[in-house]
Structure formats: C-alpha cells, structure tokens
mmCIF file of C-alpha atoms in Angstrom:
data_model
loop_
_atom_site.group_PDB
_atom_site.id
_atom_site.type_symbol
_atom_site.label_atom_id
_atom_site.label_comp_id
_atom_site.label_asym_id
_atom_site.label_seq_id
_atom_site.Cartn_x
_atom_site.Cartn_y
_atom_site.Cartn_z
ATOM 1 C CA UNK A 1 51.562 -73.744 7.877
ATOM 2 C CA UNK A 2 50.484 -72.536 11.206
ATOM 3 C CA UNK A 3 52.842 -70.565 13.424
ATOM 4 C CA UNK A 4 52.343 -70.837 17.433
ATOM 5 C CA UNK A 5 53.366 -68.598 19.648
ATOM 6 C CA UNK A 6 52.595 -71.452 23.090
ATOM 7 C CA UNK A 7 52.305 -69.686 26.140
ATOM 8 C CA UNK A 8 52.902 -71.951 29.236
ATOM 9 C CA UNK A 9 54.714 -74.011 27.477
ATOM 10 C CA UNK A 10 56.423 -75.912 29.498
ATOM 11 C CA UNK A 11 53.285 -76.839 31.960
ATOM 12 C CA UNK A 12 51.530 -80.091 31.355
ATOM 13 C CA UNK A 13 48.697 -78.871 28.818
ATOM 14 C CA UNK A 14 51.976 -76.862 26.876
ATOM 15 C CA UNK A 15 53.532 -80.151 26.490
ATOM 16 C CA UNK A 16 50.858 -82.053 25.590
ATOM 17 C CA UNK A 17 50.202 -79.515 22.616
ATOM 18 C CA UNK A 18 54.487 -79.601 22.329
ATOM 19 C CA UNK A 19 53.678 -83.542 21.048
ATOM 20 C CA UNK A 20 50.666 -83.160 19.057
ATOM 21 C CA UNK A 21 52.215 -80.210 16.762
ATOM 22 C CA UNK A 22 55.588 -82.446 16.156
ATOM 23 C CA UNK A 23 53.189 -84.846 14.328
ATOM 24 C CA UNK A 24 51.044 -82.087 12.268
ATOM 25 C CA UNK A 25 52.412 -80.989 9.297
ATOM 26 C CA UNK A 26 49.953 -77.909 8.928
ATOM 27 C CA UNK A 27 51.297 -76.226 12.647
ATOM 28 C CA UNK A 28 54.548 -75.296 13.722
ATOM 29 C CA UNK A 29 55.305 -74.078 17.750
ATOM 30 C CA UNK A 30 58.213 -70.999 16.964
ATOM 31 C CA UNK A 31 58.310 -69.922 20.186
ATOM 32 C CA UNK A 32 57.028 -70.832 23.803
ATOM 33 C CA UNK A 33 56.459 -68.725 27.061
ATOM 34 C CA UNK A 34 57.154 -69.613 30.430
ATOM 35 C CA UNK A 35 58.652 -69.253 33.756
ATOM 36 C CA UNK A 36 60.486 -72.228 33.692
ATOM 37 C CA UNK A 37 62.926 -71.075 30.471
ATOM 38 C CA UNK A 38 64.300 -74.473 29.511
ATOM 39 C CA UNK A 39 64.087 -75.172 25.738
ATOM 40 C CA UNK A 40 63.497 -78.743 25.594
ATOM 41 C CA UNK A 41 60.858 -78.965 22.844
ATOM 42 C CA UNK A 42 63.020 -77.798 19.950
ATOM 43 C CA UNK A 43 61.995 -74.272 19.996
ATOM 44 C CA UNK A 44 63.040 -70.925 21.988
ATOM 45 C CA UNK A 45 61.859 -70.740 25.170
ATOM 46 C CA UNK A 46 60.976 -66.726 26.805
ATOM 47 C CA UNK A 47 59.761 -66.222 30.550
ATOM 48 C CA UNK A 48 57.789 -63.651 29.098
ATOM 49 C CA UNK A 49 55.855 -63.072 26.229
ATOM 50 C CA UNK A 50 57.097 -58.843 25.888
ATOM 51 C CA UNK A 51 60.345 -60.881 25.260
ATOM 52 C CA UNK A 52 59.045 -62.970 22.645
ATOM 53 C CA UNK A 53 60.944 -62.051 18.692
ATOM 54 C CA UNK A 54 59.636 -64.590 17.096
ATOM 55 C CA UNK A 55 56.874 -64.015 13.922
ATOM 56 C CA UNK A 56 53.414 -66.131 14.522
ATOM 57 C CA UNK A 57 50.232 -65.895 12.925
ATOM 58 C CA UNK A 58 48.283 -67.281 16.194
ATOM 59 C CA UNK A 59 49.004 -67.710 20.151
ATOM 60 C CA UNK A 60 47.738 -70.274 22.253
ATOM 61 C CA UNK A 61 47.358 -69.429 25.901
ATOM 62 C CA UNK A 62 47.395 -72.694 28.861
ATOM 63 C CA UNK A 63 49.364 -70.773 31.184
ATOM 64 C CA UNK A 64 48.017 -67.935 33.836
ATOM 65 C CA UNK A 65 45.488 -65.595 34.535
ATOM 66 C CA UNK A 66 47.932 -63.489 35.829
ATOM 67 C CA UNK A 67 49.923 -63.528 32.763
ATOM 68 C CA UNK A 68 46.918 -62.456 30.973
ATOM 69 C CA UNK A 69 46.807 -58.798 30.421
ATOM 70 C CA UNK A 70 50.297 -58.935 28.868
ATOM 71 C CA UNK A 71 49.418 -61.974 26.356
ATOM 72 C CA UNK A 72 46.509 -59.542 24.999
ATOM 73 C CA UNK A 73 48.598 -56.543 24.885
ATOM 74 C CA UNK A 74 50.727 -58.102 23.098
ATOM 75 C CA UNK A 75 48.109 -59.843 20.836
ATOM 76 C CA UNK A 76 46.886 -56.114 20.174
ATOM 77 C CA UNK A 77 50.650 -54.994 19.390
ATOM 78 C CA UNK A 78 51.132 -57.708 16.858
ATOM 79 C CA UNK A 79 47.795 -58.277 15.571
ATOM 80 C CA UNK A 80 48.186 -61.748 16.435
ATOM 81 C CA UNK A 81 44.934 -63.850 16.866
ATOM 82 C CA UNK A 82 44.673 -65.558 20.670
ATOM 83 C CA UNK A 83 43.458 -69.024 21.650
ATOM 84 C CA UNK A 84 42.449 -68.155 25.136
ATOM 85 C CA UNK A 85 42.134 -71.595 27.086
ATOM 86 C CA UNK A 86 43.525 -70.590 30.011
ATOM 87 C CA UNK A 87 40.668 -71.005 32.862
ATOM 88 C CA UNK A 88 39.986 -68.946 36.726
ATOM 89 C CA UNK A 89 39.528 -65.782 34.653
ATOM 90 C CA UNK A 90 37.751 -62.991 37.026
ATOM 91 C CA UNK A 91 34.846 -61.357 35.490
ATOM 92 C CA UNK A 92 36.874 -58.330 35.238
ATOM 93 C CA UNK A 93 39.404 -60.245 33.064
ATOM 94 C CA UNK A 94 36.341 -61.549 30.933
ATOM 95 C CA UNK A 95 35.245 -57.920 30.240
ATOM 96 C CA UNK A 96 38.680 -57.110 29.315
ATOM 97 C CA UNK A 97 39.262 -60.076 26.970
ATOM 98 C CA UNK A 98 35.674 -58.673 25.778
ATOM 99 C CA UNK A 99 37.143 -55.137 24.997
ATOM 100 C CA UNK A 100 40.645 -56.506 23.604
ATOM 101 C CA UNK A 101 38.173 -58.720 20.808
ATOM 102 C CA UNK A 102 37.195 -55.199 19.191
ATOM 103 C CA UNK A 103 40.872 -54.906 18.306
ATOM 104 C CA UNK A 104 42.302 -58.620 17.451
ATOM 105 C CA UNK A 105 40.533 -61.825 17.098
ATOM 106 C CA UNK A 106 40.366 -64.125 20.315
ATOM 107 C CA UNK A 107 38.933 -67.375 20.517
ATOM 108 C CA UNK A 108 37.951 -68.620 24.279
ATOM 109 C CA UNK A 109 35.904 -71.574 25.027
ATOM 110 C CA UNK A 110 35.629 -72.854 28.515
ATOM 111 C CA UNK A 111 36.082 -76.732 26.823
ATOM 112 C CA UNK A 112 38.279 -77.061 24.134
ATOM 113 C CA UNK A 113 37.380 -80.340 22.587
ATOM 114 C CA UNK A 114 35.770 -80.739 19.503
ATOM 115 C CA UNK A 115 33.445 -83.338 21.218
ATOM 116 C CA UNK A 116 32.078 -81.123 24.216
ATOM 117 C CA UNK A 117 30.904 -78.849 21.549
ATOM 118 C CA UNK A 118 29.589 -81.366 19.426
ATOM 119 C CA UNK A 119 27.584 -82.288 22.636
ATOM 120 C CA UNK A 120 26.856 -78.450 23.123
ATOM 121 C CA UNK A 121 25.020 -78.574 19.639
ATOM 122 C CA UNK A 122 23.423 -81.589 20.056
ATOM 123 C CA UNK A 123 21.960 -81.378 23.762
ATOM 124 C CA UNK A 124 19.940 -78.041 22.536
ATOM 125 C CA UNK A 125 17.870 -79.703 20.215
ATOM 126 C CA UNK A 126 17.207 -82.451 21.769
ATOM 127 C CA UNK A 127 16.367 -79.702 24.648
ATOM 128 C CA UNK A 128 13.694 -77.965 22.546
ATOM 129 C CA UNK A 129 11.871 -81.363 21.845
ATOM 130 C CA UNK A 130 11.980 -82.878 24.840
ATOM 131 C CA UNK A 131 11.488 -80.210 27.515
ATOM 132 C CA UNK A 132 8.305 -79.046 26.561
ATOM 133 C CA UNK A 133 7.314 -82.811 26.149
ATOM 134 C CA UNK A 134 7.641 -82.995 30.243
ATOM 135 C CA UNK A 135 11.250 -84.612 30.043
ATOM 136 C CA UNK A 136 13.236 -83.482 32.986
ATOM 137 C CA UNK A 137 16.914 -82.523 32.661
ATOM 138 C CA UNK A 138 19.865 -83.705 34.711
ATOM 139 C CA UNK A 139 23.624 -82.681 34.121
ATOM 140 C CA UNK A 140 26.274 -85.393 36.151
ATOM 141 C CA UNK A 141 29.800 -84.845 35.721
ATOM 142 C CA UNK A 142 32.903 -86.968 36.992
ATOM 143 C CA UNK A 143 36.279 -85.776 37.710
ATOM 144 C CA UNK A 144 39.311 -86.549 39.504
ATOM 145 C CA UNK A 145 40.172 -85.788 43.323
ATOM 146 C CA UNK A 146 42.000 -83.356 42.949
ATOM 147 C CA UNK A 147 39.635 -81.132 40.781
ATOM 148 C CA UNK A 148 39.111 -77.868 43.159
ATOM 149 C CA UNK A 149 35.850 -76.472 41.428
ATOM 150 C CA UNK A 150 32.191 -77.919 41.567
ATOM 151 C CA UNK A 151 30.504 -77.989 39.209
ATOM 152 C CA UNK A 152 32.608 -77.630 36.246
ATOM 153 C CA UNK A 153 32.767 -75.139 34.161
ATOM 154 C CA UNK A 154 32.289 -77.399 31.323
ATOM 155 C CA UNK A 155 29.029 -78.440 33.053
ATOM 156 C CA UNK A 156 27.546 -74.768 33.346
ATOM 157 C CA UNK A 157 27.816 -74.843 30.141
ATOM 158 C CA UNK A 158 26.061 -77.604 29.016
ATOM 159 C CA UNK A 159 23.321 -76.047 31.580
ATOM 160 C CA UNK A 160 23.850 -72.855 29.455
ATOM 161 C CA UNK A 161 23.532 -74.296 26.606
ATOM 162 C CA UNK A 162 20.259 -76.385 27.600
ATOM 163 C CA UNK A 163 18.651 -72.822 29.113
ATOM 164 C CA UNK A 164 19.805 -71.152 25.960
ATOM 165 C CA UNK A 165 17.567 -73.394 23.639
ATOM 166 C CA UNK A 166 14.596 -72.969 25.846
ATOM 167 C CA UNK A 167 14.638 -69.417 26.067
ATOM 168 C CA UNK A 168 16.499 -68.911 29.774
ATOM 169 C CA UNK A 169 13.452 -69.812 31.305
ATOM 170 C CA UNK A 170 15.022 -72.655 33.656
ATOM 171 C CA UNK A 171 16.887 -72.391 37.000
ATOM 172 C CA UNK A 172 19.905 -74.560 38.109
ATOM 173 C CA UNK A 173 19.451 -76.785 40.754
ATOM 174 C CA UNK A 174 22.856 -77.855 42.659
ATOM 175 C CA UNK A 175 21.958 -79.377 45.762
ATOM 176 C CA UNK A 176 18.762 -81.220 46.284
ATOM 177 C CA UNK A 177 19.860 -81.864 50.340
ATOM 178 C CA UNK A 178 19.160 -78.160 51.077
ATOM 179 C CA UNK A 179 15.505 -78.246 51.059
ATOM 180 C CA UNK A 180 12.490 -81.210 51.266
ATOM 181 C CA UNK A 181 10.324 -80.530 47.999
ATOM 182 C CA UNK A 182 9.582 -82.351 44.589
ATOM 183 C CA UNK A 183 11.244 -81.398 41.281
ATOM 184 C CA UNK A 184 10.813 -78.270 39.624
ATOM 185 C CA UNK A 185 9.563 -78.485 36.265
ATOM 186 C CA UNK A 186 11.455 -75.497 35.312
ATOM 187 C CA UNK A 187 15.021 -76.793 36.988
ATOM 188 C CA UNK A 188 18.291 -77.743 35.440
ATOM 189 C CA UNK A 189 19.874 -80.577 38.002
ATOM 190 C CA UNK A 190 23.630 -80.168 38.220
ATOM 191 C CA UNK A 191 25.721 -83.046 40.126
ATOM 192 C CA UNK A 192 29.253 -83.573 40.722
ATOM 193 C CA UNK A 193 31.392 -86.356 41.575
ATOM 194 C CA UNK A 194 34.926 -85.923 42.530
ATOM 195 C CA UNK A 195 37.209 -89.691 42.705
ATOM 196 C CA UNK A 196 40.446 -91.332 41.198
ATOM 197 C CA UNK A 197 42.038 -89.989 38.322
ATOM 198 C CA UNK A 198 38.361 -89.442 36.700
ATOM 199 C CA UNK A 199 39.874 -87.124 33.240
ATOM 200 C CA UNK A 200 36.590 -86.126 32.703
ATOM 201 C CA UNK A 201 33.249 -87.405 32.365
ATOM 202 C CA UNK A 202 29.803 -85.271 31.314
ATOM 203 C CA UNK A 203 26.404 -87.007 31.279
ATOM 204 C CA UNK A 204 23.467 -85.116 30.119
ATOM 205 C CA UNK A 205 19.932 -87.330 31.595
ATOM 206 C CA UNK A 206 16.589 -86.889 29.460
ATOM 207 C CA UNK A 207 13.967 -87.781 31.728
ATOM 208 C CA UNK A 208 10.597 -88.914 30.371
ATOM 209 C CA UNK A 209 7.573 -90.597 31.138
ATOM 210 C CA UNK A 210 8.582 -94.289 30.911
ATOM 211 C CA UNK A 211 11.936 -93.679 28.869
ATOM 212 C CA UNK A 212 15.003 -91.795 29.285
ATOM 213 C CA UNK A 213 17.441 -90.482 26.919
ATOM 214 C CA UNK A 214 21.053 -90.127 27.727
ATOM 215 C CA UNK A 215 23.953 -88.328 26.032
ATOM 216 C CA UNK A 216 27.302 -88.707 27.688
ATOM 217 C CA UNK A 217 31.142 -87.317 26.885
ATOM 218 C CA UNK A 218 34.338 -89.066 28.552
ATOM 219 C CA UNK A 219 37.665 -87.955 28.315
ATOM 220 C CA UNK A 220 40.059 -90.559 28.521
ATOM 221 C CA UNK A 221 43.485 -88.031 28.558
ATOM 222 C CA UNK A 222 44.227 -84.498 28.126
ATOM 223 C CA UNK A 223 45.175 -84.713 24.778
ATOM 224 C CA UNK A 224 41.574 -84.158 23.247
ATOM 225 C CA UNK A 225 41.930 -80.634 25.236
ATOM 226 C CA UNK A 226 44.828 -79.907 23.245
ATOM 227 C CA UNK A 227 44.039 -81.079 19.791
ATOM 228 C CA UNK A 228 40.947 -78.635 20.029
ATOM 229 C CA UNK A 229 43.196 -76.118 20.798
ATOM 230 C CA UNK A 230 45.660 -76.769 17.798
ATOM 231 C CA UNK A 231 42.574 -77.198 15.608
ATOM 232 C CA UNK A 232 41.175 -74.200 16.827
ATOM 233 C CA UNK A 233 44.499 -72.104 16.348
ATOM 234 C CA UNK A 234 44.438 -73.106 12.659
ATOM 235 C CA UNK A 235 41.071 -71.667 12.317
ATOM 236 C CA UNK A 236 41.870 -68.628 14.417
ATOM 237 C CA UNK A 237 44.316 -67.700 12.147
ATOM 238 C CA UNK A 238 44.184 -64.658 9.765
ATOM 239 C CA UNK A 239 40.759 -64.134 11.203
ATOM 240 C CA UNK A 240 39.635 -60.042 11.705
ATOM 241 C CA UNK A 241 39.139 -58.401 15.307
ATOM 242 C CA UNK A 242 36.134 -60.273 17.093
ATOM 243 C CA UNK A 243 34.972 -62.531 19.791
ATOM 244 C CA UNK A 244 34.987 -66.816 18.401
ATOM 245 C CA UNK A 245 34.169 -69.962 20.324
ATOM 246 C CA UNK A 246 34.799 -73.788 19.387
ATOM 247 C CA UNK A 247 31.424 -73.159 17.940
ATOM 248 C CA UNK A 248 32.519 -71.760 14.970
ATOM 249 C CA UNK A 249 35.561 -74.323 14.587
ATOM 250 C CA UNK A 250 33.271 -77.029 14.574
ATOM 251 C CA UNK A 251 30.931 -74.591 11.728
#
C-alpha cells in the first residue's frame, strides 16, 4: 500500500483526492497539510508540512507555490518522492524543483490526467505525418469564466509537444487580430475560449487539403486531475533521485 503525505488537503483538488483514496485499496492518505487544520477526512491534519510525524513513502502537492520550498526540503530530509501538481510556479521555482530532483525523485506534469498525456503521445505522431504533408495545426481550448490564464498551460503543451516532434522548427501563433497576413506554414495556432463552468476542453485541428483530422480531450470534473495524481503517486514511489512526468506513468 501507498502512503500519502496530501498537501493542501483540505482545498478542493485535496478533497477530491481525500474521496478517490477512501475507495483504493492500494493508497492510503496518513497525513494532510494545510492552513485550514480541521481533520475531517479521517486522517491528521498539520498547517505545515515541518510539522508533519507521520511515515509516507510519497507526497502529493495541490496546495501553494509559496508553500513550495518547504514541501521539497522536506522531501530532501525524508527522502520522500513528490507529486508536484501544484501550478503558478516562477521560473526560479522550476530551476529549484530542477536542482531538488538530483537529490529525491519528483514527478511534475503541468496536466495530470492520464488522458492529456495519452493525447500528448498521440498528437506527435500524427504531427510528424501530417505536417510535412502541408496539414496546418490549430490548438482550441475551452474553459470556464473564471479561468485567469490564456492559453492554458495544458495547451502550451500540446503546442510543445507538436514543436517537439517536428524538431522546434514552428512558432506559436496567439492572436491572428494583431496583424493582416495569411497563415504561416511554420505556425502553431493557439485559441482560447473562456464561458460557463467549461472543466476543460482541448481540441487539437489537422488541417489538410480537402480533409481535416481532429483529436479532442474534455474533462467533465476534476476528478480525472486527481486520479492521475493518485496513479502517479503509486508509481512515484520508491523511485531514485530524478526528474519524472505523467509520461513515464503512462510507460
């Protein structure tokens, strides 16, 4: 079995991974961190994670950027293996999650379900066929209202991943309004909508002479989010000092 140290516990992602764990026999949540302290999932609750006693053999982190630096300090202390899914990181945060990877094993993916990175897999070869065939690639994703960043991440990196597979040799293109001029051959189109209570939709448009090709992801609730992460914690755990992704969950 699985031990889980869950940090932001008590936030809506924390308690959404709280209810998938009660049902897996494989993962157990010993202790959770947070600033709100209240123990109402059955297990110890700490507002931070220097006070946590409890033995785990993985954390998952959906709480803070701030709280951060003391999650992988402590991950380095214990030699406890991180599930980093906390998102806003500052590029000075990445290069210190970087550094801390020499020294435990941390797995951070800017989409934790298993089907975004099914789609991650699947868009690049499609990409190395059907670029160089003159198909023209479009990225539209969907969210909610009250979504603050555009694009998403999880859309620069299906962009990534679409640029990786043809050798970085495409540009992204996020606004078409800003100038008057055909398409790029070489561009990347990246479009976001923001309505309703829109989970999360990604659509990936292959666009060919005569035919087009799409591959599309919808999220219908948060809880695919979190059963990566639990999946991904089982994986993570026992694993040596180094940097992971959902890639290698997935194999």
């Amino acid at each position: 079995m699985t031990k889980i140290i869950l940090c932001g516990c008590n936030g809506k992602m924390g308690q959404v991974i709280s209810e998938i764990v009660k049902d897996d026999a494989d993962a157990q949540i010993v202790a959770g961190v947070d600033l709100n302290t209240e123990a109402k999932n059955g297990y110890p609750v700490f507002a931070q994670i220097t006070e946590c006693d409890r033995e785990a053999d993985v954390i998952i982190d959906f709480s803070n950027p701030s709280a951060l630096q003391e999650i992988l300090q402590y991950g380095i202390k214990k030699q406890t293996p991180i599930v980093l899914c906390t998102t806003g990181l500052s590029e000075e945060q990445l290069e210190e999650v970087k550094r801390t990877s020499k020294q435990v094993a941390i797995l951070r993916s800017t989409n934790m379900s298993l089907g975004i990175n099914i789609l991650l897999k699947l868009i690049q070869e499609a990409a190395k066929i059907l670029a160089p065939a003159g198909f023209d690639m479009e990225i539209v994703e969907r969210h909610h209202n009250q979504k603050l960043d555009a694009p998403s991440g999880t859309a620069l990196a299906l962009a990534d991943s679409l640029n990786l597979a043809l050798n970085n040799e495409y540009f992204y293109k996020y606004d078409r309004s800003a100038e008057r001029a055909k398409r790029n051959q070489k561009e990347i189109g990246i479009s976001a909508v923001r309505g309703g209570t829109i989970v999360g939709e990604h659509e990936i448009i292959f666009a060919g002479k005569d035919e087009v090709i799409e591959l599309k992801h919808t999220a219908y609730s948060k809880a695919i989010f979190g059963n990566g992460a639990v999946q991904a914690a089982k994986f993570l755990a026992g694993k040596p000092a180094g940097a992971y992704d959902m890639a290698d969950v997935i194999g």
